[in-house]
mmCIF file of C-alpha atoms in Angstrom:
data_model
loop_
_atom_site.group_PDB
_atom_site.id
_atom_site.type_symbol
_atom_site.label_atom_id
_atom_site.label_comp_id
_atom_site.label_asym_id
_atom_site.label_seq_id
_atom_site.Cartn_x
_atom_site.Cartn_y
_atom_site.Cartn_z
ATOM 1 C CA MET A 1 21.404 -0.133 -20.456
ATOM 2 C CA ALA A 2 21.921 3.324 -19.601
ATOM 3 C CA ASP A 3 24.373 4.536 -16.800
ATOM 4 C CA ILE A 4 24.397 2.994 -13.235
ATOM 5 C CA PRO A 5 22.016 5.042 -10.947
ATOM 6 C CA THR A 6 23.070 6.265 -7.718
ATOM 7 C CA LEU A 7 21.119 5.073 -4.685
ATOM 8 C CA GLY A 8 20.927 5.485 -1.056
ATOM 9 C CA VAL A 9 19.268 3.649 1.855
ATOM 10 C CA GLU A 10 17.037 4.169 4.863
ATOM 11 C CA GLU A 11 16.730 1.778 7.848
ATOM 12 C CA GLU A 12 14.483 1.944 10.636
ATOM 13 C CA PHE A 13 15.409 0.275 14.115
ATOM 14 C CA LEU A 14 13.635 -0.295 17.450
ATOM 15 C CA LEU A 15 15.170 0.647 20.906
ATOM 16 C CA VAL A 16 14.897 -1.926 23.636
ATOM 17 C CA ASP A 17 15.572 -2.079 27.173
ATOM 18 C CA PRO A 18 18.994 -4.042 27.221
ATOM 19 C CA GLU A 19 17.882 -6.296 29.739
ATOM 20 C CA SER A 20 14.263 -7.085 29.578
ATOM 21 C CA GLY A 21 14.100 -6.373 25.403
ATOM 22 C CA ALA A 22 11.066 -4.186 26.310
ATOM 23 C CA LEU A 23 10.530 -1.014 24.259
ATOM 24 C CA VAL A 24 12.018 2.333 25.185
ATOM 25 C CA ALA A 25 10.756 5.641 24.306
ATOM 26 C CA LEU A 26 14.075 6.761 24.146
ATOM 27 C CA ASN A 27 14.318 8.186 20.492
ATOM 28 C CA ARG A 28 15.221 11.689 21.098
ATOM 29 C CA VAL A 29 18.025 10.809 23.948
ATOM 30 C CA VAL A 30 19.343 8.467 21.198
ATOM 31 C CA ALA A 31 19.198 10.982 18.426
ATOM 32 C CA ASP A 32 20.947 13.862 20.645
ATOM 33 C CA ARG A 33 24.059 11.026 21.654
ATOM 34 C CA ALA A 34 23.988 10.003 17.827
ATOM 35 C CA ALA A 35 24.327 14.012 16.898
ATOM 36 C CA GLU A 36 27.480 13.986 18.837
ATOM 37 C CA LEU A 37 28.803 11.493 16.562
ATOM 38 C CA ASP A 38 27.818 13.343 13.350
ATOM 39 C CA VAL A 39 24.631 11.126 12.660
ATOM 40 C CA GLU A 40 21.720 12.586 12.016
ATOM 41 C CA LEU A 41 18.711 10.551 12.929
ATOM 42 C CA GLN A 42 14.853 10.616 11.847
ATOM 43 C CA LEU A 43 12.318 10.517 14.585
ATOM 44 C CA GLU A 44 9.896 7.855 13.526
ATOM 45 C CA LEU A 45 5.656 7.946 14.540
ATOM 46 C CA THR A 46 6.521 5.883 17.618
ATOM 47 C CA SER A 47 9.301 7.213 20.218
ATOM 48 C CA CYS A 48 10.558 3.438 20.743
ATOM 49 C CA GLN A 49 12.209 3.895 16.766
ATOM 50 C CA VAL A 50 15.095 5.810 15.092
ATOM 51 C CA GLU A 51 15.798 5.919 11.327
ATOM 52 C CA THR A 52 18.978 6.227 9.885
ATOM 53 C CA THR A 53 19.910 7.447 6.189
ATOM 54 C CA THR A 54 22.804 6.993 4.015
ATOM 55 C CA ASP A 55 24.586 9.280 1.975
ATOM 56 C CA VAL A 56 23.835 9.055 -1.838
ATOM 57 C CA VAL A 57 26.258 6.553 -3.109
ATOM 58 C CA ASP A 58 27.398 4.995 -6.630
ATOM 59 C CA ASP A 59 28.699 1.624 -5.704
ATOM 60 C CA ILE A 60 27.793 -0.945 -2.971
ATOM 61 C CA ASP A 61 31.029 -1.075 -1.492
ATOM 62 C CA GLU A 62 30.636 2.419 -0.407
ATOM 63 C CA LEU A 63 26.652 1.621 0.570
ATOM 64 C CA ARG A 64 28.335 -1.130 2.962
ATOM 65 C CA GLU A 65 30.972 1.289 4.635
ATOM 66 C CA HIS A 66 27.777 4.017 5.249
ATOM 67 C CA LEU A 67 25.557 1.185 6.641
ATOM 68 C CA VAL A 68 28.240 -0.345 8.828
ATOM 69 C CA ARG A 69 29.044 3.104 10.228
ATOM 70 C CA LEU A 70 25.305 4.044 10.832
ATOM 71 C CA ARG A 71 24.408 1.134 12.752
ATOM 72 C CA ARG A 72 27.733 0.875 14.923
ATOM 73 C CA ASN A 73 27.546 4.649 15.818
ATOM 74 C CA VAL A 74 23.547 4.355 16.659
ATOM 75 C CA ALA A 75 24.223 1.461 18.493
ATOM 76 C CA HIS A 76 26.827 3.044 20.544
ATOM 77 C CA ALA A 77 24.223 6.174 20.975
ATOM 78 C CA ALA A 78 21.584 3.835 22.185
ATOM 79 C CA GLU A 79 23.936 2.125 24.566
ATOM 80 C CA CYS A 80 25.036 5.394 26.138
ATOM 81 C CA ALA A 81 21.394 6.409 26.345
ATOM 82 C CA GLY A 82 20.654 2.994 28.188
ATOM 83 C CA ALA A 83 19.164 1.095 25.214
ATOM 84 C CA ARG A 84 19.592 -1.630 22.766
ATOM 85 C CA LEU A 85 19.386 -1.148 19.058
ATOM 86 C CA LEU A 86 17.632 -3.873 17.478
ATOM 87 C CA ALA A 87 16.862 -4.651 13.485
ATOM 88 C CA VAL A 88 13.612 -6.225 13.644
ATOM 89 C CA GLY A 89 10.560 -5.737 11.779
ATOM 90 C CA LEU A 90 8.446 -5.837 14.827
ATOM 91 C CA PRO A 91 9.440 -6.160 18.473
ATOM 92 C CA PRO A 92 9.606 -9.757 19.658
ATOM 93 C CA THR A 93 8.657 -8.852 23.351
ATOM 94 C CA LEU A 94 5.174 -7.891 24.558
ATOM 95 C CA PRO A 95 4.610 -4.410 24.101
ATOM 96 C CA HIS A 96 3.024 -2.494 26.739
ATOM 97 C CA ASP A 97 2.205 0.423 24.343
ATOM 98 C CA PHE A 98 4.042 2.425 21.641
ATOM 99 C CA PRO A 99 4.055 6.081 22.870
ATOM 100 C CA VAL A 100 3.738 8.414 19.783
ATOM 101 C CA THR A 101 6.402 10.768 19.297
ATOM 102 C CA ASP A 102 5.430 14.162 20.472
ATOM 103 C CA THR A 103 5.401 16.259 17.114
ATOM 104 C CA PRO A 104 2.081 18.055 16.241
ATOM 105 C CA ARG A 105 1.784 16.007 13.238
ATOM 106 C CA TYR A 106 2.786 12.541 14.848
ATOM 107 C CA ASN A 107 0.068 13.614 17.875
ATOM 108 C CA ASP A 108 -2.369 14.396 15.007
ATOM 109 C CA ILE A 109 -1.528 11.034 13.145
ATOM 110 C CA GLY A 110 -1.872 9.088 16.662
ATOM 111 C CA GLU A 111 -5.664 10.774 17.128
ATOM 112 C CA ARG A 112 -6.678 10.114 13.446
ATOM 113 C CA TYR A 113 -5.941 6.673 13.313
ATOM 114 C CA GLY A 114 -6.356 5.267 16.616
ATOM 115 C CA MET A 115 -4.835 1.781 17.210
ATOM 116 C CA ILE A 116 -3.442 1.533 13.735
ATOM 117 C CA ALA A 117 -1.148 4.229 14.818
ATOM 118 C CA HIS A 118 -0.571 3.279 18.590
ATOM 119 C CA GLU A 119 0.133 -0.365 17.604
ATOM 120 C CA GLN A 120 2.909 0.547 15.340
ATOM 121 C CA GLY A 121 6.704 -0.060 16.423
ATOM 122 C CA ILE A 122 7.053 -1.306 12.710
ATOM 123 C CA CYS A 123 10.660 -1.221 10.958
ATOM 124 C CA GLY A 124 11.287 -1.028 7.340
ATOM 125 C CA CYS A 125 14.137 -0.640 4.971
ATOM 126 C CA HIS A 126 13.591 2.076 1.954
ATOM 127 C CA VAL A 127 15.977 1.706 -1.052
ATOM 128 C CA HIS A 128 16.348 5.258 -3.266
ATOM 129 C CA VAL A 129 17.480 4.642 -7.099
ATOM 130 C CA ALA A 130 17.797 7.751 -9.241
ATOM 131 C CA VAL A 131 15.442 8.213 -11.912
ATOM 132 C CA PRO A 132 15.294 11.152 -14.385
ATOM 133 C CA ASP A 133 11.753 12.399 -13.754
ATOM 134 C CA ARG A 134 8.656 11.718 -11.916
ATOM 135 C CA ASP A 135 6.812 10.224 -14.953
ATOM 136 C CA THR A 136 9.804 7.742 -15.430
ATOM 137 C CA ALA A 137 9.343 7.015 -11.552
ATOM 138 C CA ILE A 138 5.832 5.850 -12.432
ATOM 139 C CA ALA A 139 6.611 3.956 -15.219
ATOM 140 C CA VAL A 140 9.346 1.929 -13.361
ATOM 141 C CA SER A 141 6.977 1.497 -10.305
ATOM 142 C CA ASN A 142 4.468 -0.166 -12.285
ATOM 143 C CA ARG A 143 7.391 -2.440 -13.626
ATOM 144 C CA LEU A 144 8.507 -3.406 -10.348
ATOM 145 C CA ARG A 145 5.059 -4.504 -8.927
ATOM 146 C CA PRO A 146 5.301 -8.178 -9.930
ATOM 147 C CA TRP A 147 8.582 -8.305 -8.352
ATOM 148 C CA LEU A 148 7.947 -6.746 -5.017
ATOM 149 C CA PRO A 149 6.518 -10.015 -2.977
ATOM 150 C CA PHE A 150 10.046 -11.574 -3.914
ATOM 151 C CA LEU A 151 11.936 -8.706 -2.277
ATOM 152 C CA LEU A 152 9.540 -8.818 0.866
ATOM 153 C CA ALA A 153 10.476 -12.519 1.148
ATOM 154 C CA LEU A 154 13.966 -12.067 0.825
ATOM 155 C CA THR A 155 13.908 -9.503 3.703
ATOM 156 C CA ALA A 156 11.397 -11.046 5.754
ATOM 157 C CA ASN A 157 12.558 -10.545 9.779
ATOM 158 C CA SER A 158 9.388 -10.138 11.748
ATOM 159 C CA ALA A 159 8.177 -13.551 12.470
ATOM 160 C CA ILE A 160 8.440 -13.230 16.350
ATOM 161 C CA TYR A 161 5.892 -10.617 17.761
ATOM 162 C CA ARG A 162 4.625 -10.285 21.230
ATOM 163 C CA ASN A 163 6.428 -13.385 22.581
ATOM 164 C CA ALA A 164 4.839 -15.557 20.141
ATOM 165 C CA ASP A 165 5.435 -17.076 16.708
ATOM 166 C CA THR A 166 3.236 -15.229 14.470
ATOM 167 C CA GLY A 167 3.251 -17.868 11.865
ATOM 168 C CA HIS A 168 4.430 -15.446 9.444
ATOM 169 C CA ALA A 169 8.046 -14.761 8.330
ATOM 170 C CA SER A 170 6.828 -11.073 7.745
ATOM 171 C CA TRP A 171 4.064 -9.868 10.204
ATOM 172 C CA ARG A 172 5.492 -6.492 9.612
ATOM 173 C CA SER A 173 3.816 -6.504 6.189
ATOM 174 C CA VAL A 174 0.640 -7.898 7.400
ATOM 175 C CA LEU A 175 -0.156 -5.261 10.242
ATOM 176 C CA TRP A 176 1.425 -2.287 7.739
ATOM 177 C CA ALA A 177 -1.221 -3.017 5.175
ATOM 178 C CA ARG A 178 -4.034 -1.627 7.855
ATOM 179 C CA TRP A 179 -3.004 1.611 6.478
ATOM 180 C CA PRO A 180 -5.261 3.113 3.927
ATOM 181 C CA SER A 181 -2.547 3.720 1.417
ATOM 182 C CA ALA A 182 -0.093 0.772 2.021
ATOM 183 C CA GLY A 183 0.865 -2.389 0.288
ATOM 184 C CA PRO A 184 1.452 -2.608 -3.457
ATOM 185 C CA PRO A 185 0.589 0.466 -5.236
ATOM 186 C CA PRO A 186 -1.995 0.889 -8.122
ATOM 187 C CA HIS A 187 -0.822 0.781 -11.645
ATOM 188 C CA PHE A 188 -0.522 4.267 -12.911
ATOM 189 C CA ASP A 189 -0.402 5.790 -16.499
ATOM 190 C CA SER A 190 1.369 8.985 -15.387
ATOM 191 C CA ALA A 191 2.711 11.079 -12.405
ATOM 192 C CA ASP A 192 -0.260 13.526 -13.225
ATOM 193 C CA GLU A 193 -2.845 10.414 -12.321
ATOM 194 C CA PHE A 194 -0.599 9.589 -9.183
ATOM 195 C CA ASP A 195 -0.974 12.935 -7.858
ATOM 196 C CA ALA A 196 -4.656 13.152 -8.496
ATOM 197 C CA ALA A 197 -5.124 9.828 -6.754
ATOM 198 C CA VAL A 198 -3.023 11.362 -3.674
ATOM 199 C CA ARG A 199 -4.859 14.914 -3.744
ATOM 200 C CA MET A 200 -8.249 12.377 -3.741
ATOM 201 C CA LEU A 201 -6.854 10.647 -0.536
ATOM 202 C CA CYS A 202 -6.122 13.784 1.005
ATOM 203 C CA HIS A 203 -8.908 15.741 0.365
ATOM 204 C CA SER A 204 -10.990 12.962 1.396
ATOM 205 C CA ASP A 205 -9.604 12.691 4.944
ATOM 206 C CA VAL A 206 -8.352 9.323 4.036
ATOM 207 C CA ILE A 207 -4.749 10.578 4.654
ATOM 208 C CA ARG A 208 -3.380 13.483 6.708
ATOM 209 C CA ASP A 209 -0.980 14.909 3.851
ATOM 210 C CA ASP A 210 1.347 12.988 1.040
ATOM 211 C CA GLY A 211 3.725 12.093 3.581
ATOM 212 C CA MET A 212 1.309 9.276 4.352
ATOM 213 C CA VAL A 213 1.699 7.743 0.800
ATOM 214 C CA TYR A 214 2.894 4.611 1.868
ATOM 215 C CA TRP A 215 2.811 2.488 -0.974
ATOM 216 C CA ASP A 216 5.639 -0.016 -1.372
ATOM 217 C CA VAL A 217 7.047 1.737 -4.607
ATOM 218 C CA ARG A 218 6.488 5.435 -4.938
ATOM 219 C CA PRO A 219 8.170 8.567 -6.691
ATOM 220 C CA SER A 220 10.061 10.206 -3.845
ATOM 221 C CA LYS A 221 8.369 12.894 -2.302
ATOM 222 C CA ASN A 222 11.791 14.865 -1.635
ATOM 223 C CA PHE A 223 14.249 13.239 -3.734
ATOM 224 C CA PRO A 224 14.786 12.525 -7.694
ATOM 225 C CA THR A 225 14.410 8.951 -6.985
ATOM 226 C CA VAL A 226 12.134 5.816 -7.092
ATOM 227 C CA GLU A 227 11.830 4.633 -3.459
ATOM 228 C CA VAL A 228 11.300 0.976 -3.063
ATOM 229 C CA ARG A 229 9.411 0.145 0.422
ATOM 230 C CA VAL A 230 8.646 -3.180 0.592
ATOM 231 C CA ALA A 231 11.273 -4.686 3.103
ATOM 232 C CA ASP A 232 11.061 -5.408 6.531
ATOM 233 C CA VAL A 233 14.592 -3.897 7.755
ATOM 234 C CA PRO A 234 16.844 -6.763 7.216
ATOM 235 C CA ALA A 235 18.784 -8.350 10.161
ATOM 236 C CA THR A 236 22.146 -7.686 8.664
ATOM 237 C CA VAL A 237 24.155 -5.334 6.683
ATOM 238 C CA ALA A 238 25.159 -7.940 4.358
ATOM 239 C CA GLU A 239 21.249 -8.700 3.818
ATOM 240 C CA THR A 240 20.648 -4.852 3.221
ATOM 241 C CA VAL A 241 23.433 -4.302 0.591
ATOM 242 C CA VAL A 242 22.015 -7.571 -1.232
ATOM 243 C CA PHE A 243 18.535 -5.998 -1.181
ATOM 244 C CA ALA A 244 19.916 -2.748 -2.439
ATOM 245 C CA ALA A 245 21.778 -4.024 -5.068
ATOM 246 C CA LEU A 246 18.855 -6.252 -6.337
ATOM 247 C CA VAL A 247 16.669 -3.569 -6.250
ATOM 248 C CA ARG A 248 18.879 -1.104 -8.178
ATOM 249 C CA GLY A 249 19.180 -3.730 -10.618
ATOM 250 C CA CYS A 250 15.384 -4.122 -10.886
ATOM 251 C CA VAL A 251 14.927 -0.339 -11.530
ATOM 252 C CA MET A 252 17.965 -0.646 -14.167
ATOM 253 C CA THR A 253 16.007 -3.313 -15.871
ATOM 254 C CA ALA A 254 12.919 -1.664 -15.573
ATOM 255 C CA LEU A 255 14.350 1.811 -17.034
ATOM 256 C CA ASP A 256 15.929 -0.415 -19.796
ATOM 257 C CA ASP A 257 12.429 -2.079 -20.798
ATOM 258 C CA GLU A 258 10.344 1.307 -20.641
ATOM 259 C CA ARG A 259 12.995 2.844 -23.190
ATOM 260 C CA ARG A 260 12.289 -0.551 -25.350
ATOM 261 C CA GLY A 261 8.550 -0.284 -24.928
ATOM 262 C CA ALA A 262 8.614 -3.660 -23.496
ATOM 263 C CA PRO A 263 4.708 -4.452 -22.244
ATOM 264 C CA VAL A 264 4.207 -4.411 -18.519
ATOM 265 C CA LEU A 265 3.126 -7.840 -17.211
ATOM 266 C CA PRO A 266 -0.585 -7.518 -16.592
ATOM 267 C CA LEU A 267 -1.529 -7.976 -12.850
ATOM 268 C CA ALA A 268 -4.856 -9.003 -11.608
ATOM 269 C CA PRO A 269 -5.122 -7.466 -7.921
ATOM 270 C CA TYR A 270 -6.078 -10.833 -6.132
ATOM 271 C CA ALA A 271 -3.242 -12.369 -8.115
ATOM 272 C CA LEU A 272 -0.934 -9.575 -6.838
ATOM 273 C CA LYS A 273 -2.553 -9.893 -3.079
ATOM 274 C CA ALA A 274 -2.430 -13.388 -3.005
ATOM 275 C CA ALA A 275 1.535 -13.497 -4.006
ATOM 276 C CA TYR A 276 1.983 -10.760 -1.101
ATOM 277 C CA TRP A 277 0.545 -13.179 1.158
ATOM 278 C CA LYS A 278 2.631 -16.416 0.304
ATOM 279 C CA ALA A 279 5.563 -13.872 0.494
ATOM 280 C CA ALA A 280 4.576 -12.727 3.932
ATOM 281 C CA ARG A 281 3.712 -16.050 5.293
ATOM 282 C CA ASN A 282 6.496 -18.252 4.005
ATOM 283 C CA GLY A 283 9.579 -15.647 3.508
ATOM 284 C CA ILE A 284 12.285 -17.788 1.676
ATOM 285 C CA ASP A 285 11.619 -20.893 3.470
ATOM 286 C CA GLY A 286 8.659 -22.022 1.388
ATOM 287 C CA ASP A 287 6.664 -21.493 -1.867
ATOM 288 C CA GLY A 288 5.961 -18.174 -3.413
ATOM 289 C CA LEU A 289 3.584 -17.315 -6.031
ATOM 290 C CA ASP A 290 4.925 -16.899 -9.733
ATOM 291 C CA LEU A 291 2.982 -14.309 -11.019
ATOM 292 C CA GLU A 292 3.915 -15.092 -14.486
ATOM 293 C CA ASN A 293 3.168 -18.413 -14.583
ATOM 294 C CA HIS A 294 0.565 -18.328 -12.241
ATOM 295 C CA GLY A 295 1.602 -21.154 -10.140
ATOM 296 C CA ALA A 296 3.324 -21.991 -6.802
ATOM 297 C CA ALA A 297 7.272 -22.254 -7.200
ATOM 298 C CA PRO A 298 10.272 -22.454 -4.159
ATOM 299 C CA MET A 299 10.647 -18.864 -3.126
ATOM 300 C CA LEU A 300 14.553 -19.193 -3.512
ATOM 301 C CA GLY A 301 14.036 -20.401 -7.165
ATOM 302 C CA LEU A 302 11.936 -17.620 -7.875
ATOM 303 C CA LEU A 303 14.245 -15.020 -6.505
ATOM 304 C CA GLU A 304 17.030 -16.928 -8.224
ATOM 305 C CA GLY A 305 14.914 -16.545 -11.546
ATOM 306 C CA LEU A 306 14.547 -12.720 -10.750
ATOM 307 C CA VAL A 307 18.588 -12.654 -10.544
ATOM 308 C CA ASP A 308 19.074 -14.070 -13.698
ATOM 309 C CA HIS A 309 16.193 -11.814 -15.214
ATOM 310 C CA VAL A 310 17.946 -8.711 -14.249
ATOM 311 C CA ARG A 311 21.518 -9.910 -14.745
ATOM 312 C CA PRO A 312 22.340 -7.514 -17.856
ATOM 313 C CA ALA A 313 21.801 -4.877 -15.241
ATOM 314 C CA LEU A 314 23.632 -6.175 -12.154
ATOM 315 C CA GLU A 315 26.558 -6.755 -14.694
ATOM 316 C CA VAL A 316 26.625 -3.610 -15.915
ATOM 317 C CA ALA A 317 26.472 -2.172 -12.227
ATOM 318 C CA GLY A 318 29.233 -4.637 -11.188
ATOM 319 C CA ASP A 319 27.012 -6.248 -8.933
ATOM 320 C CA HIS A 320 25.865 -9.785 -10.329
ATOM 321 C CA GLU A 321 28.261 -11.942 -8.743
ATOM 322 C CA PHE A 322 28.135 -10.310 -5.334
ATOM 323 C CA VAL A 323 24.039 -10.387 -5.574
ATOM 324 C CA ARG A 324 24.367 -14.020 -6.535
ATOM 325 C CA THR A 325 26.479 -15.164 -3.740
ATOM 326 C CA GLY A 326 24.823 -13.005 -1.390
ATOM 327 C CA LEU A 327 21.732 -14.825 -2.034
ATOM 328 C CA ALA A 328 23.279 -18.367 -1.827
ATOM 329 C CA ARG A 329 24.596 -17.194 1.374
ATOM 330 C CA ILE A 330 21.102 -15.909 2.819
ATOM 331 C CA ALA A 331 19.481 -19.226 1.449
ATOM 332 C CA GLU A 332 22.114 -20.993 3.425
ATOM 333 C CA ARG A 333 22.182 -19.388 6.722
ATOM 334 C CA GLY A 334 18.613 -17.863 6.654
ATOM 335 C CA ASN A 335 17.347 -14.585 6.532
ATOM 336 C CA GLY A 336 15.983 -12.593 9.439
ATOM 337 C CA ALA A 337 12.743 -14.308 9.991
ATOM 338 C CA THR A 338 14.807 -17.809 10.051
ATOM 339 C CA ARG A 339 17.514 -16.543 12.419
ATOM 340 C CA GLN A 340 14.267 -15.496 14.464
ATOM 341 C CA ARG A 341 12.553 -18.673 14.595
ATOM 342 C CA ARG A 342 15.916 -20.697 15.119
ATOM 343 C CA ALA A 343 16.419 -18.665 18.123
ATOM 344 C CA TRP A 344 13.045 -18.987 19.483
ATOM 345 C CA ARG A 345 12.829 -22.731 18.848
ATOM 346 C CA GLN A 346 15.855 -23.484 21.469
ATOM 347 C CA ARG A 347 13.630 -22.341 24.311
ATOM 348 C CA HIS A 348 10.474 -20.460 23.071
ATOM 349 C CA ASN A 349 12.162 -17.660 25.114
ATOM 350 C CA VAL A 350 11.976 -14.363 23.716
ATOM 351 C CA ASP A 351 15.556 -13.160 25.253
ATOM 352 C CA ASP A 352 17.036 -15.772 22.724
ATOM 353 C CA VAL A 353 15.448 -13.755 20.057
ATOM 354 C CA VAL A 354 16.285 -10.433 21.261
ATOM 355 C CA ALA A 355 19.953 -11.734 21.971
ATOM 356 C CA ALA A 356 20.425 -13.055 18.416
ATOM 357 C CA ALA A 357 18.719 -9.914 16.651
ATOM 358 C CA ALA A 358 20.976 -7.659 18.646
ATOM 359 C CA ALA A 359 24.183 -9.711 17.395
ATOM 360 C CA ALA A 360 23.060 -9.707 14.146
ATOM 361 C CA THR A 361 22.286 -5.969 13.785
ATOM 362 C CA LEU A 362 25.987 -5.610 14.348
ATOM 363 C CA GLU A 363 27.317 -8.560 12.460
ATOM 364 C CA ALA A 364 30.103 -7.640 10.245
ATOM 365 C CA PRO A 365 29.246 -8.082 6.631
#
């Protein structure tokens, strides 16, 4: 097993009215307030969203500190701007619209993609893990594909949308799949093949630019990393740290398998799509699809199996006990989707869901 790679995390959040829970188009105001606290926010496609970025870190304790600080400071900035910060994959309330952030690029995307862009409000979590080069990032991406549905189920946090139970733990992932370059990536034999595919998508006007390569795992455009983008933004910092540690363990395992020349699990597109659907539908509270044995199995058992599979990497990083106990805690308490439904079922009142999500966003890990 090679050296422990560094990692970093990006989290996207919604801004809502503190009283009604309705979306508020205040991302620029919140970003200005956050800058006063030395927090630089990224503006997302819709003006009801902001994104935080941690520093590059070596260990999960440092990552936790960054995430706690960022969430607290951005929540304070939102409060100063008259908004509330929510770590949810989609807005629980009924949105009137999703106003596009007023930049030339986002306005162009809004015009090109119509309701796909204007019904956005989608919040995810992206984990960057350092890799030696882009060809290695592609090789790692190929090996991560069978595990992506498990990671999606773990982080599912968008069960309640438009004042209703969607019937899915991650409705975000279903809506996100409408973009032409979203979802699980194809298998690529090299970075050159990946680049050729991206050029084709751009030259054919399927996507506006290479910043719209939204596949759930990809070589980062700006950093020497592989970027895993499959997750809903987790409800709590604790869940984000478990997810990030597990992703790094998966990447380290893939790197080791690549060095050893271990075979890549062949995946039929229909099987991977089916595994995604079961993960989005059931989250951690039902069955998933075991892509190796081609059968249904409890998702929590599949996640435990994944932790066992990447255990050598987790132990090298010093993360095994943390991930194992963190997964057990999530299984006991539920993830974001479980919590949303628990709040919803009390009175079928979306105010309860918003309140629970706001509390989880700032919950001490």
